[in-house]
Coordinates of C-alpha atoms in Angstrom, one line a residue:
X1 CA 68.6 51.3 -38.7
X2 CA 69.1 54.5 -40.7
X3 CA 66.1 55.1 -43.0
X4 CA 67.0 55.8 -47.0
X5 CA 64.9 59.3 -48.0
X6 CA 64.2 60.5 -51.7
X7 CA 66.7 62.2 -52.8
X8 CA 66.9 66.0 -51.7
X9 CA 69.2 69.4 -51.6
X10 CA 72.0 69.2 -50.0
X11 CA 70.6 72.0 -47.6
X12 CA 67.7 69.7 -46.4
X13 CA 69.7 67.0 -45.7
X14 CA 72.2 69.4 -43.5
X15 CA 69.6 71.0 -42.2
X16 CA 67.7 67.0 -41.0
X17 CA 71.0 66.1 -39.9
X18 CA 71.2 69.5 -37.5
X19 CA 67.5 68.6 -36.2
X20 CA 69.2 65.5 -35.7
X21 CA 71.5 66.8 -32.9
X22 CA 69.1 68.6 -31.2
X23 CA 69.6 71.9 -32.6
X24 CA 67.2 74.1 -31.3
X25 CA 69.1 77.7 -32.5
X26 CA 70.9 79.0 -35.7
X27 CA 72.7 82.3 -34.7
X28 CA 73.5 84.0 -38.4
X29 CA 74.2 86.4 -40.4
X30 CA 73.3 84.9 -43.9
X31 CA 74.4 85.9 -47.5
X32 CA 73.6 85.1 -50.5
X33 CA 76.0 81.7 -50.6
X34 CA 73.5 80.7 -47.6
X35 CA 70.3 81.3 -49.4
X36 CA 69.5 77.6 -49.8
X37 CA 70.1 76.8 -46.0
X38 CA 67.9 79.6 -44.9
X39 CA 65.5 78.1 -47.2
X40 CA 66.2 75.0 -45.4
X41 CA 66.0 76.2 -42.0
X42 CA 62.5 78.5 -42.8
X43 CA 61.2 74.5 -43.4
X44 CA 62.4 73.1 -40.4
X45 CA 61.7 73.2 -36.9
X46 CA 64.9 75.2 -35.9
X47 CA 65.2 79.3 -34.7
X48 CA 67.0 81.2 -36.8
X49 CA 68.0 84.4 -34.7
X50 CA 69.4 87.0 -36.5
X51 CA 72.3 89.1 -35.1
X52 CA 73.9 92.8 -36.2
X53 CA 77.5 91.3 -36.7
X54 CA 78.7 87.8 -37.2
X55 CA 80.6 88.2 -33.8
X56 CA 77.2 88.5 -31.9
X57 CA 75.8 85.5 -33.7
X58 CA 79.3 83.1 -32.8
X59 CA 79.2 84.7 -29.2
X60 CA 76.0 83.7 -28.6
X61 CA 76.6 79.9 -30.3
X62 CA 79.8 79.6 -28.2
X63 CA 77.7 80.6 -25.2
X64 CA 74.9 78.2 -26.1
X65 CA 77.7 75.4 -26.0
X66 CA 79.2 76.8 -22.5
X67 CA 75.9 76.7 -20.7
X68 CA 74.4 73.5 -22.1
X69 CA 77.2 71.3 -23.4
X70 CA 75.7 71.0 -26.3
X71 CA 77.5 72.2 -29.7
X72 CA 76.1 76.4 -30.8
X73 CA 75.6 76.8 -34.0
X74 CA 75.9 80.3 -36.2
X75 CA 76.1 80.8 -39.8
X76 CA 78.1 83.2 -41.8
X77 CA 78.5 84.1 -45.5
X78 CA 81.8 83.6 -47.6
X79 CA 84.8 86.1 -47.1
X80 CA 84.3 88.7 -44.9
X81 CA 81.5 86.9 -43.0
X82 CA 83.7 84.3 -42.4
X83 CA 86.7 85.8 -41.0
X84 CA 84.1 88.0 -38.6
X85 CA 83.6 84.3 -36.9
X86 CA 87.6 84.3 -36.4
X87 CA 87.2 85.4 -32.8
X88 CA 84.5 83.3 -31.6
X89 CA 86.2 80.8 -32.9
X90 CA 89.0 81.4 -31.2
X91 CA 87.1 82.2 -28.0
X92 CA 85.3 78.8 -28.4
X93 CA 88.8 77.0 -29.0
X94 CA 90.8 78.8 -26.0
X95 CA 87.1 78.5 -23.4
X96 CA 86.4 74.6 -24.9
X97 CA 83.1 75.6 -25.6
X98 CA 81.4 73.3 -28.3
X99 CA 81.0 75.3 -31.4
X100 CA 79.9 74.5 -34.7
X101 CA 80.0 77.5 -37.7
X102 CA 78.9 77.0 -40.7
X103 CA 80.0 79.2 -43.8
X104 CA 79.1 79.5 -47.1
X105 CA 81.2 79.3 -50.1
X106 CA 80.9 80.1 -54.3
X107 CA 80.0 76.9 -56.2
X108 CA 83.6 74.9 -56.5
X109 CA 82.4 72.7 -59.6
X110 CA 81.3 75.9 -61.9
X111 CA 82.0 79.0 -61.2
X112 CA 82.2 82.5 -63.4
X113 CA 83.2 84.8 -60.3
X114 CA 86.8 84.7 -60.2
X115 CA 88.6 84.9 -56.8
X116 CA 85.7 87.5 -56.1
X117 CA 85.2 87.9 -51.8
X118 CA 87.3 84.2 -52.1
X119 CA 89.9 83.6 -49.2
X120 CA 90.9 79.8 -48.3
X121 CA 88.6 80.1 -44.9
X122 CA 89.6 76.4 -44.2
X123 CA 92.9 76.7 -44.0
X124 CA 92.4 79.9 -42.0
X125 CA 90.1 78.5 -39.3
X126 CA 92.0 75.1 -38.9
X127 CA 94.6 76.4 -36.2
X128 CA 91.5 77.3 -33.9
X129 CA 89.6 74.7 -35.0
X130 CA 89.0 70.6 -33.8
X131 CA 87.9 70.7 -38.0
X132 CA 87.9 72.2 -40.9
X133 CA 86.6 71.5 -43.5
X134 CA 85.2 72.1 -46.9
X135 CA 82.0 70.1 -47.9
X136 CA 82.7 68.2 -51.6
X137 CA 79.7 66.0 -52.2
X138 CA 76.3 66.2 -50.5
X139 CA 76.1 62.7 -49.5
X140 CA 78.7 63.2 -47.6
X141 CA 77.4 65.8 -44.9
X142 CA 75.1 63.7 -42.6
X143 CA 78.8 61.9 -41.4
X144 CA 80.5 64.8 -41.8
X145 CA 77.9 66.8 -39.3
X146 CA 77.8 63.5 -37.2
X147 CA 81.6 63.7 -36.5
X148 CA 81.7 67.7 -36.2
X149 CA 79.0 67.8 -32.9
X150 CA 80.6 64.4 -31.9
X151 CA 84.1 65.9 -31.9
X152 CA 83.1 69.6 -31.3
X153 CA 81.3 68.4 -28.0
X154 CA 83.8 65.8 -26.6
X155 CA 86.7 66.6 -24.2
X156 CA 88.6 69.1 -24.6
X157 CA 85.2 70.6 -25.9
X158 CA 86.3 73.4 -29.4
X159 CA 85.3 75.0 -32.1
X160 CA 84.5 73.0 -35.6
X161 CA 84.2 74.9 -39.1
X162 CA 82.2 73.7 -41.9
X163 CA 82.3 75.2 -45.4
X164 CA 79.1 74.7 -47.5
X165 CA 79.7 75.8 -51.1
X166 CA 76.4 76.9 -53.2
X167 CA 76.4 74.1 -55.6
X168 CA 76.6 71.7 -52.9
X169 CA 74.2 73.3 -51.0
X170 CA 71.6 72.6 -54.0
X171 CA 72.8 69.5 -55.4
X172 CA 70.3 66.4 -54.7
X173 CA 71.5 63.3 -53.0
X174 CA 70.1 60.3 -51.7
X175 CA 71.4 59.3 -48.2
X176 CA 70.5 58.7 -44.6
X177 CA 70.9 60.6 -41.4
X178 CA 73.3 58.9 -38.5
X179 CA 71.6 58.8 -35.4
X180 CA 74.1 60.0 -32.4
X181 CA 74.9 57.9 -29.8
X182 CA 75.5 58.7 -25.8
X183 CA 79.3 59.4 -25.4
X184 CA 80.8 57.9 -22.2
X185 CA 84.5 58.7 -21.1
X186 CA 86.6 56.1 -19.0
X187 CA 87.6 56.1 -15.2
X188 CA 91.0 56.3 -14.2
X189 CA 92.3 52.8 -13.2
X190 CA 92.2 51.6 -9.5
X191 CA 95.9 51.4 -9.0
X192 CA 96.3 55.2 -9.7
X193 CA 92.9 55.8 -7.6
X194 CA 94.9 54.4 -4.6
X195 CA 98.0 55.6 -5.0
X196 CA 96.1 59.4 -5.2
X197 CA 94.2 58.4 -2.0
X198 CA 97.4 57.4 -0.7
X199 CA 98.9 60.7 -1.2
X200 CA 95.9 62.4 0.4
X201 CA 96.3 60.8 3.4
X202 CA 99.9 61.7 4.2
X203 CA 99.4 65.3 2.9
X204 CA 98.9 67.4 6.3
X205 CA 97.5 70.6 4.6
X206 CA 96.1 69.7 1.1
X207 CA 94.2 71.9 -1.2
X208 CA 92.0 71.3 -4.1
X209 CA 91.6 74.0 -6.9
X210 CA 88.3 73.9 -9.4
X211 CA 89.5 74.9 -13.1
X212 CA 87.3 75.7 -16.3
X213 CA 86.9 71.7 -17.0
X214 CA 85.5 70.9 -13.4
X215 CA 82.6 73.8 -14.8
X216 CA 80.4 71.2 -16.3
X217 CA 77.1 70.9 -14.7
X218 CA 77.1 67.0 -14.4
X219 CA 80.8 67.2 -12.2
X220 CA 79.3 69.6 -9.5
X221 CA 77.7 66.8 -7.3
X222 CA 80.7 64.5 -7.2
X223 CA 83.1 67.5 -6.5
X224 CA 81.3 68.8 -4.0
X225 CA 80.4 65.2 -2.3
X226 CA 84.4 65.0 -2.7
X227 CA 84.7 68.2 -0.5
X228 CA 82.1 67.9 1.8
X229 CA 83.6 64.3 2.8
X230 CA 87.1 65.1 3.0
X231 CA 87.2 68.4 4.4
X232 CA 89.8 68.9 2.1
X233 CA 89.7 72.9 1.9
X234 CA 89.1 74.9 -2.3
X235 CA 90.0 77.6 -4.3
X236 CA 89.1 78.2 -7.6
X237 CA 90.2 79.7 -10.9
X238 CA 88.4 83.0 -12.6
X239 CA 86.4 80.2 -15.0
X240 CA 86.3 78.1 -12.3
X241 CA 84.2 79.8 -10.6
X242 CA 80.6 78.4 -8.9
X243 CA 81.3 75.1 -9.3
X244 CA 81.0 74.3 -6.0
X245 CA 79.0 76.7 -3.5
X246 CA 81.5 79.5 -2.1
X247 CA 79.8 80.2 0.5
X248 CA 81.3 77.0 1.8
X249 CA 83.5 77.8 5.3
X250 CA 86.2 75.6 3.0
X251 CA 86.4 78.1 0.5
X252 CA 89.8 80.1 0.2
X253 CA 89.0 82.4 -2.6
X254 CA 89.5 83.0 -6.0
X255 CA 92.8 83.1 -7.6
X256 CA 92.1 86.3 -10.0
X257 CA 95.9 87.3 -9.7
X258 CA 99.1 84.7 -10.6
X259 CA 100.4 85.6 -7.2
X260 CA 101.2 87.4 -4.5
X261 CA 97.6 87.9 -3.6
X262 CA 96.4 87.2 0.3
X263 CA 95.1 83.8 -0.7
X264 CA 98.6 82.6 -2.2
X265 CA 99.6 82.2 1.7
X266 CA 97.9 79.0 2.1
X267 CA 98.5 78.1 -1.9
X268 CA 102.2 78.2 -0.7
X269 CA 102.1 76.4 2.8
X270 CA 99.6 73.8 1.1
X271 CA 101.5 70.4 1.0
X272 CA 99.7 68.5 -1.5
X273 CA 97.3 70.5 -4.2
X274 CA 94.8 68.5 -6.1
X275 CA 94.2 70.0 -9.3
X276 CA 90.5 69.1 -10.5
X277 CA 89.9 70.7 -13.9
X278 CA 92.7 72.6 -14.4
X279 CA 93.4 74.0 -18.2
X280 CA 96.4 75.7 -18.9
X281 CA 95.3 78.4 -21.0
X282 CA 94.1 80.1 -18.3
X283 CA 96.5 82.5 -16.3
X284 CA 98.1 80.0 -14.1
X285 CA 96.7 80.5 -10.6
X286 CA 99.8 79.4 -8.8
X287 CA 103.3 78.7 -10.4
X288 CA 104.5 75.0 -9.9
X289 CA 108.5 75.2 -8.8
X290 CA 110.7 72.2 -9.2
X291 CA 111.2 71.0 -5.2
X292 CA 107.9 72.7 -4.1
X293 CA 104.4 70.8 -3.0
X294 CA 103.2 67.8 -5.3
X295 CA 100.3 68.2 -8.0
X296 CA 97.5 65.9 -8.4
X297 CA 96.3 66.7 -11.7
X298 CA 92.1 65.3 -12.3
X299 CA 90.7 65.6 -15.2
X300 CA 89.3 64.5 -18.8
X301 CA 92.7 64.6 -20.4
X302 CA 96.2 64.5 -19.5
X303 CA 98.2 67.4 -18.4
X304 CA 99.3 70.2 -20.9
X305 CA 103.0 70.9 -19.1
X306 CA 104.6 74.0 -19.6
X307 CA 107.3 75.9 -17.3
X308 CA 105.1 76.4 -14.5
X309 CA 102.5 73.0 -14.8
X310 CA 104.0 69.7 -14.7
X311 CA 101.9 67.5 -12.1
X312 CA 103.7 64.4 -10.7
X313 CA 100.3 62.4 -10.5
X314 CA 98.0 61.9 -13.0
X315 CA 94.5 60.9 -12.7
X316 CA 92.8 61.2 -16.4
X317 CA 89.2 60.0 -16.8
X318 CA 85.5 61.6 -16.7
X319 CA 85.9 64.0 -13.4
X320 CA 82.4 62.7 -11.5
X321 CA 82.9 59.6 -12.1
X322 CA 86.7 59.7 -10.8
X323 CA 85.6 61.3 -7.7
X324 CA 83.2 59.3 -7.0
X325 CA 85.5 55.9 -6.8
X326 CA 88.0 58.2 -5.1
X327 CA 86.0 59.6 -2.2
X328 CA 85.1 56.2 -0.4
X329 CA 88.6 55.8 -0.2
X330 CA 89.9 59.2 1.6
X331 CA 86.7 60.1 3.4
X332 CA 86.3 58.9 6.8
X333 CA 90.1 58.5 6.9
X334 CA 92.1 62.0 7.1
X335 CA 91.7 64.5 9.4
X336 CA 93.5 67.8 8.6
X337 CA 95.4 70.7 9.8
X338 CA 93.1 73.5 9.6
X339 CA 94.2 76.9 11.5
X340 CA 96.3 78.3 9.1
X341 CA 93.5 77.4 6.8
X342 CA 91.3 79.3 8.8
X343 CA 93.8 82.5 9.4
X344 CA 94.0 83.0 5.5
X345 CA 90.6 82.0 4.9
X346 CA 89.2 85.0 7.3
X347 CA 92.1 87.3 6.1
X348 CA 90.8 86.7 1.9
X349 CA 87.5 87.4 3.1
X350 CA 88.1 90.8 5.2
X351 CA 90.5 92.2 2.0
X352 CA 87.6 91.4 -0.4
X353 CA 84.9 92.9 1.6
X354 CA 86.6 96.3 2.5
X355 CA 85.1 98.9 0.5
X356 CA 81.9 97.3 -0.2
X357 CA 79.5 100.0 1.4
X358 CA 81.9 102.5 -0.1
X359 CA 80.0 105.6 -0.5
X360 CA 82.2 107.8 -3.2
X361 CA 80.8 108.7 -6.4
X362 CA 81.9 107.8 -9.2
X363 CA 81.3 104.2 -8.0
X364 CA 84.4 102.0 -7.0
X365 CA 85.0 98.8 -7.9
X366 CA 84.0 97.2 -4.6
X367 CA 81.1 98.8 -4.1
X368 CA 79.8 98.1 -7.3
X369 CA 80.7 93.9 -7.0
X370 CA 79.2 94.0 -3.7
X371 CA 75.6 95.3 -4.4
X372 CA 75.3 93.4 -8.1
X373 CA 76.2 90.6 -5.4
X374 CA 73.5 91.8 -3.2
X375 CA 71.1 92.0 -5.5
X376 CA 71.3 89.1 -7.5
X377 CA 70.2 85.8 -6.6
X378 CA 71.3 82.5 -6.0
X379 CA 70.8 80.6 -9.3
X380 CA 71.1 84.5 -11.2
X381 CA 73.8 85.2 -14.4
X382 CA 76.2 87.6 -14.7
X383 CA 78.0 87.7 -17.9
X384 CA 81.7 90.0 -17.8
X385 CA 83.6 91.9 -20.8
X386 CA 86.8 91.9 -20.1
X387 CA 88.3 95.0 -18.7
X388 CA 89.5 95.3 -15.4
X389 CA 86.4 95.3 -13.6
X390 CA 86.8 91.6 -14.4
X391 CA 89.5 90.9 -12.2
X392 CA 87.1 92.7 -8.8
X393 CA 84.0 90.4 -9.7
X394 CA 86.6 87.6 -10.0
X395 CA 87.8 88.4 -6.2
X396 CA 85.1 89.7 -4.8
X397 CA 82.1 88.3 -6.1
X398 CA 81.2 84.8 -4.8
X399 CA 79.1 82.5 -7.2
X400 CA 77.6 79.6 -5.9
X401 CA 76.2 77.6 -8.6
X402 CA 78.2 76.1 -12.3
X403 CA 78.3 78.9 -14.4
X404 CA 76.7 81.6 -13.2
X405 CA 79.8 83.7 -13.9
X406 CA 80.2 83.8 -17.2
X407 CA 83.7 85.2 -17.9
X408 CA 86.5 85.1 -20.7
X409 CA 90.4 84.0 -18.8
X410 CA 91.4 82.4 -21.5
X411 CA 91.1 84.5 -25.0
X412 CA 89.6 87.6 -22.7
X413 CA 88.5 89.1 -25.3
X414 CA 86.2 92.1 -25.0
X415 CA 82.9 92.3 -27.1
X416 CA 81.8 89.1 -26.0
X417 CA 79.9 90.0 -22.7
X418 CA 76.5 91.5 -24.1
X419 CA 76.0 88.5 -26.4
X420 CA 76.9 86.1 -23.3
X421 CA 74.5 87.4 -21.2
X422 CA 71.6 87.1 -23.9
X423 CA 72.5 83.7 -25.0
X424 CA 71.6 83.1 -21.0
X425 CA 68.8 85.5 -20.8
X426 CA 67.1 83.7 -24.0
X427 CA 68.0 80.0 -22.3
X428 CA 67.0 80.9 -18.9
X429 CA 64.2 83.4 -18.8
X430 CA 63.2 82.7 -15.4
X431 CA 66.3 84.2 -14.1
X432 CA 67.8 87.2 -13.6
X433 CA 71.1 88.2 -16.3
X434 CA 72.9 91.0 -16.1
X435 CA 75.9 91.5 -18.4
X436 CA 78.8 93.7 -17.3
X437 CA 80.4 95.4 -19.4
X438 CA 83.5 98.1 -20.1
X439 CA 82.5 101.2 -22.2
X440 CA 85.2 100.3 -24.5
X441 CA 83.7 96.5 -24.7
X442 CA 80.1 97.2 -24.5
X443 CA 81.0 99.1 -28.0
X444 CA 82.5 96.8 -29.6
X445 CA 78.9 94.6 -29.9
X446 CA 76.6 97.4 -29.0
X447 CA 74.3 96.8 -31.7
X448 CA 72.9 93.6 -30.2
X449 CA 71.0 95.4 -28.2
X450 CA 68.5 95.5 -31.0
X451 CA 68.8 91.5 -31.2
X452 CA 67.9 91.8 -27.6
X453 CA 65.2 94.3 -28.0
X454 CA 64.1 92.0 -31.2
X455 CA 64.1 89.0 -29.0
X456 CA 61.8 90.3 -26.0
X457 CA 64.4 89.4 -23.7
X458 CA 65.1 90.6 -19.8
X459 CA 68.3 91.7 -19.8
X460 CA 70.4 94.7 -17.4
X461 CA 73.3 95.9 -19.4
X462 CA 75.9 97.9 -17.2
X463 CA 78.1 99.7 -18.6
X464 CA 81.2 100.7 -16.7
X465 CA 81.7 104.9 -18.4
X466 CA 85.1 105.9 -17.8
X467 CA 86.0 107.1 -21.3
X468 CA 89.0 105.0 -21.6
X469 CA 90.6 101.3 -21.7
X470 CA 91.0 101.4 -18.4
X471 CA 93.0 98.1 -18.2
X472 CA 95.2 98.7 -20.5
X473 CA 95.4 102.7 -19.1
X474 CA 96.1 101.0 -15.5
X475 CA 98.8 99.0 -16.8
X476 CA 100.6 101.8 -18.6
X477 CA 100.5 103.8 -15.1
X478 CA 101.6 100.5 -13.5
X479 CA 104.5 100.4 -16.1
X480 CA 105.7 103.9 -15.5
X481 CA 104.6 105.4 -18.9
X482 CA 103.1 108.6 -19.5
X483 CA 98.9 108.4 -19.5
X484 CA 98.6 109.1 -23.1
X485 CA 96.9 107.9 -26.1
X486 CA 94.1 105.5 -24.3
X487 CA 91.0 107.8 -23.6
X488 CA 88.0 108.4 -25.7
X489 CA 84.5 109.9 -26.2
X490 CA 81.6 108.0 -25.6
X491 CA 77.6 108.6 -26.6
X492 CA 74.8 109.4 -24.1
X493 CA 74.5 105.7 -23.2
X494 CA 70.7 106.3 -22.3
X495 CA 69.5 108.1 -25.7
X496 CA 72.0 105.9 -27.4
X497 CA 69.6 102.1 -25.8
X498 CA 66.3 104.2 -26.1
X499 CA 66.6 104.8 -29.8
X500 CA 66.6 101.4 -30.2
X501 CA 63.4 100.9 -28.0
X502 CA 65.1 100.0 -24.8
X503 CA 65.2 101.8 -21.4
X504 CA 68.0 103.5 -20.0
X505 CA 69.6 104.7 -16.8
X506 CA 72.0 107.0 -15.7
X507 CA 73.6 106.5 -12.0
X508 CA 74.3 109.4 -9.8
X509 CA 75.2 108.2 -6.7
X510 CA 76.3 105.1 -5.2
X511 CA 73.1 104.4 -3.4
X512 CA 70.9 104.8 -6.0
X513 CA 72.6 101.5 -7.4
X514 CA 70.4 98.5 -6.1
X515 CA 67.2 100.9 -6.4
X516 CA 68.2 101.3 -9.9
X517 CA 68.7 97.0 -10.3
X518 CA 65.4 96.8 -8.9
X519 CA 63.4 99.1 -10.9
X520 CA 64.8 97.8 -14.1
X521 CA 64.3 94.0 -13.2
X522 CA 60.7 94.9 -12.2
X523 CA 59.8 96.3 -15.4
X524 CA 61.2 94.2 -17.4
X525 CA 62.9 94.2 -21.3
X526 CA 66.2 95.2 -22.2
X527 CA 67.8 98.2 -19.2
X528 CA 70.9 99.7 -20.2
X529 CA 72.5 101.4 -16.5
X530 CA 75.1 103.6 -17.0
X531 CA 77.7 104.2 -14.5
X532 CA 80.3 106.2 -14.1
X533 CA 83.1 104.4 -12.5
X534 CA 86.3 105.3 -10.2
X535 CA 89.7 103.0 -11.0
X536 CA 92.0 104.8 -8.7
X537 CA 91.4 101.9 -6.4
X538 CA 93.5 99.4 -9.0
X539 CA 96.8 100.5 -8.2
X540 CA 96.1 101.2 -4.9
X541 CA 94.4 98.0 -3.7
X542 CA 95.9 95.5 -6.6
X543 CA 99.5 96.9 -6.9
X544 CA 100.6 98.9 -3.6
X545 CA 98.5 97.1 -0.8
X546 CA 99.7 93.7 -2.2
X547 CA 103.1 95.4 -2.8
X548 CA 103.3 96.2 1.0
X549 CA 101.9 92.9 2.3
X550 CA 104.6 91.1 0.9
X551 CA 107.0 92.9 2.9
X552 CA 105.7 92.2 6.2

C-alpha cells in the first residue's frame, strides 16, 4: 500500500517519485526556475551530470532510454532552455526512445515578470511528444510522473514533456508515491499464428527483415531462435542493425539505400518477406508494389501504411513472445530454396569488402569502416553523426550484437553522435566506444567533450575533416548543380580537444589508422583522431557502379 509522508516541496516529492523509477541519471542544464529541483536532486541518491548545451544533456537521456529501455531523463530551464530540448525530443519521438524532460517554468499562481523568457513550451512540445504537460498542483505529480515513464517507456517507446513551474516546485503537499508495476504486452492470437505459419510454408524463397522495434535487447533470443530454426534467410534496416549476429551465412546485408542496391536482387525475387520490427519512419528499405510479394508485418503495434507499406498479414503482439509460439510451428517443416540466396548473398559481401585495404590517403570510406571493424570488438559501441559516412558503416560494417550501432535513420539529425557514444561509454565502461563523427556534426556538440573530460570517461572521437557537408555537397554534384556554397574552415582538431585536457591525434596515412585506435584505447580518457577523409568514392561506388549494375 502506498505510504502517506509529511507534507513536503513539491521538488522532493518529484524528485522520490523519479527514485521511484529507477532513475539513476539527471542530464541538465538547470536555471534558476529549477533551483528547487537541484536542491532536490543534491538530497537524493540520483547523478546529476551537467552538460555544455541542453542538446548534449537530451542526447544523452534519449540515449540512456535506447540502450536500457528505461525512460532518460534531462532538465532544462524555461524559454530558451526549453526549446534547445526541441531536437531531442524529436529525435526521441522519430527513434522511440523513452524520454522524459523536464522544464521549468515562472510561478503560474503569482507572478510580477510579465511574458519575460515565457513561450507556451506545452503546446510546443506536444506534436513530438506522447505528453505534455504543465504541472498545476503538487499532489498531483507522483501520478503524473507515474503515467509519463509508464507511457514514455511502452510501445511505440517517445518522448514525454513535463513543465514544473517555481511555485509548484516549492509548494508543500501531502501525498504518496505510486509504486510501478511490470508492464506485459499480449500475444497475437493462435488463429493468425497459423495462418502466418501457413504462409511460410508455401513461400519458396522467404525473407525476414529486422527493423528499429526488433532492437530491443529482450527480442534478440527469440528472433534469432526463429532464424536459426527456419533457415529462413535476413536482412536488416540501418537501426536494425545487430540484432541478430551478421556474421550469420543467412545474412543478406543491410538495406542502407531504398533500392537498387546489390542486395535488392534477392529483396525482389523473395516470395514472401516477414517484416519483424519494421517502423515506417525509417527510409523504407524496399518499396511494397500493389501485385508484388506478400508482407508479414510482426511487431508491438499495427502497421503504419503509407504508399509503399501496406502488409496483408498482421501479426501484432510483444515480438519474443510471438516468435516463440510461431517457431514450433514452421521449424522442422520447410525446407527452402537457397542458391539464388547464396549468389546475392556472396555478391553483397564482395561489393562491401572491395576497397577495405585501400591504401590512398586521405582515407576512403571503405577503408576507414573496415579497420574501425577490425579493431573493435564483438560486444564494442560505435555511435554515428549523420553525414554520409553513415550510409558506408551502415553497408559495410557488420554488427553482431543489439545495439552496438548506434545510428540516427529516422530524424538523422547531426550533433547527436558525441553525446551517444558517452551516454554508452558512461553505461558500459568495460567496453570499447568510439563515436564517428562528420566535421560539420562533431561541431555542432563539440563542447561535450569537456562533459566527457569531466566525466573520466574512455571515449575515441573520430572526426571525419573534409571541410564541408559532405552529404549534402555529394547530393548537389549528384543533382547536377554547381559545387558552391557548402565548404568551410575548421580548427586544429588536436589543439582544439587538448585545450580542454584531452588527447589528440592527427592521421597521416591510411596505415597508421588501427595503430592510432590502439594507442588511444591503451591509454585511456577522452582521444580525439582526426582524419582527413576522401568522398570521391560516393558517386563513384553509390551512384555510377549501382547506376551500371542495373543495366546488365
Amino acid at each position: 500500500m502506498p505510504i502517506e509522508k509529511k507534507p513536503r516541496k513539491g521538488s522532493d516529492i518529484f524528485v522520490e517519485a523519479l527514485v521511484n523509477e529507477g532513475v539513476e541519471y539527471i542530464f541538465a542544464v538547470p536555471g534558476e526556475e529549477n533551483l528547487d529541483m537541484l536542491e532536490s536532486i543534491r538530497k537524493s541518491k540520483i547523478r546529476l551530470i551537467l552538460t555544455r548545451h541542453e542538446q548534449g544533456a537530451g542526447f544523452m537521456a534519449a540515449t540512456y532510454g535506447r540502450l536500457t529501455g528505461r525512460a532518460g531523463v534531462c532538465m532544462a530551464t524555461l524559454g530558451p532552455g526549453a526549446t534547445n530540448f526541441a531536437t531531442p525530443a524529436a529525435y526521441a519521438h522519430l527513434g522511440a526512445f523513452p524520454l522524459i524532460m523536464i522544464t521549468g517554468q515562472k510561478p503560474i499562481k503569482k507572478s510580477k515578470q510579465g511574458q519575460f523568457q515565457i513561450i507556451d513550451v506545452v503546446k510546443l512540445f506536444s506534436p513530438i511528444c506522447k505528453i505534455s504537460k504543465q504541472i498545476v498542483n503538487a499532489n498531483a505529480i507522483p501520478s503524473i510522473v507515474r503515467e509519463s515513464f509508464r507511457v514514455a517507456e511502452e510501445e511505440r517507446p517517445g518522448a514525454v514533456l513535463l513543465e514544473l513551474p517555481e511555485d509548484i516546485a516549492a509548494e508543500l503537499a501531502d501525498t504518496s508515491i505510486i509504486p510501478p508495476h511490470p508492464r506485459f504486452y499480449a500475444i497475437a492470437s493462435d488463429a493468425v499464428l497459423d495462418n502466418t505459419a501457413a504462409l511460410i510454408k508455401a513461400a519458396k524463397h522467404p525473407l525476414i527483415l529486422l527493423g528499429a522495434a526488433a532492437n530491443r535487447k529482450h527480442s534478440r533470443r527469440a528472433i534469432s531462435d526463429f532464424i536459426r530454426e527456419t533457415r529462413i534467410p535476413f536482412f536488416v534496416t540501418q537501426m536494425g542493425k545487430g540484432v541478430v549476429d551478421e556474421s550469420s551465412e543467412l545474412f543478406l546485408g543491410t538495406a542502407a539505400l531504398t533500392d537498387h542496391d546489390y542486395l535488392h536482387q534477392y529483396i525482389h525475387h523473395a516470395d514472401l518477406i516477414i517484416n519483424i520490427g519494421h517502423d515506417v519512419v525509417e527510409k523504407p528499405p524496399f518499396l511494397m508494389e500493389h501485385g508484388g510479394q506478400p508482407v508479414v508485418h510482426i511487431n508491438y503495434k499495427s502497421a503504419q501504411v503509407d504508399q509503399v507499406y501496406f502488409p496483408q498479414t498482421e501479426v501484432i503482439g510483444d515480438i519474443a513472445a510471438t516468435l516463440e509460439k510461431l517457431t514450433p510451428l514452421v521449424a522442422g517443416a520447410v525446407e527452402f530454396e537457397l542458391d539464388t540466396f547464396r549468389k546475392v548473398r556472396d555478391q553483397v559481401a564482395e561489393k562491401t569488402q572491395e576497397g577495405a585495404s585501400d591504401g590512398r590517403f586521405p582515407v576512403i570510406p571503405q577503408r576507414l569502416v573496415a579497420d574501425v571493424r577490425q579493431f573493435m570488438g564483438y560486444h564494442d559501441i560505435i555511435a554515428l553523426d549523420n553525414g554520409i559516412y553513415k550510409l558506408w558503416f551502415a553497408r559495410n560494417y557488420s554488427a553482431y550484437q543489439p545495439n552496438t550501432v548506434l545510428l540516427d535513420n529516422a530524424l538523422a539529425t547531426m550533433g547527436a553522435g558525441l553525446p551517444s557514444a558517452m551516454m554508452a561509454a558512461l553505461l558500459h565502461p568495460e567496453q570499447k566506444v568510439m563515436a564517428i563523427c562528420g566535421d560539420g556534426g562533431f561541431m555542432m556538440n563539440s563542447q561535450e567533450i569537456e562533459t566527457a573530460i569531466r566525466l573520466k570517461l574512455n571515449l575515441v572521437v573520430l572526426v571525419l575533416n573534409d571541410s564541408s557537408y559532405g552529404m549534402i555537397r555529394w547530393k548537389q554534384a549528384v543533382a547536377g548543380f554547381d559545387d558552391w556554397g557548402l565548404e568551410f574552415g575548421n580548427p586544429d582538431f588536436v589543439k582544439y580537444v587538448e585545450s580542454y585536457g584531452g588527447h589528440g591525434h592527427r592521421i597521416d596515412s591510411a596505415d597508421s589508422l588501427i595503430p592510432t585506435f590502439e594507442k588511444a584505447f591503451r591509454q585511456g580518457g577522452v582521444h580525439l583522431i582526426d582524419i582527413p577523409v576522401d568522398y570521391s568514392e560516393n558517386k563513384k561506388v553509390l551512384i555510377d557502379e549501382l547506376a551500371k549494375f542495373q543495366k546488365h
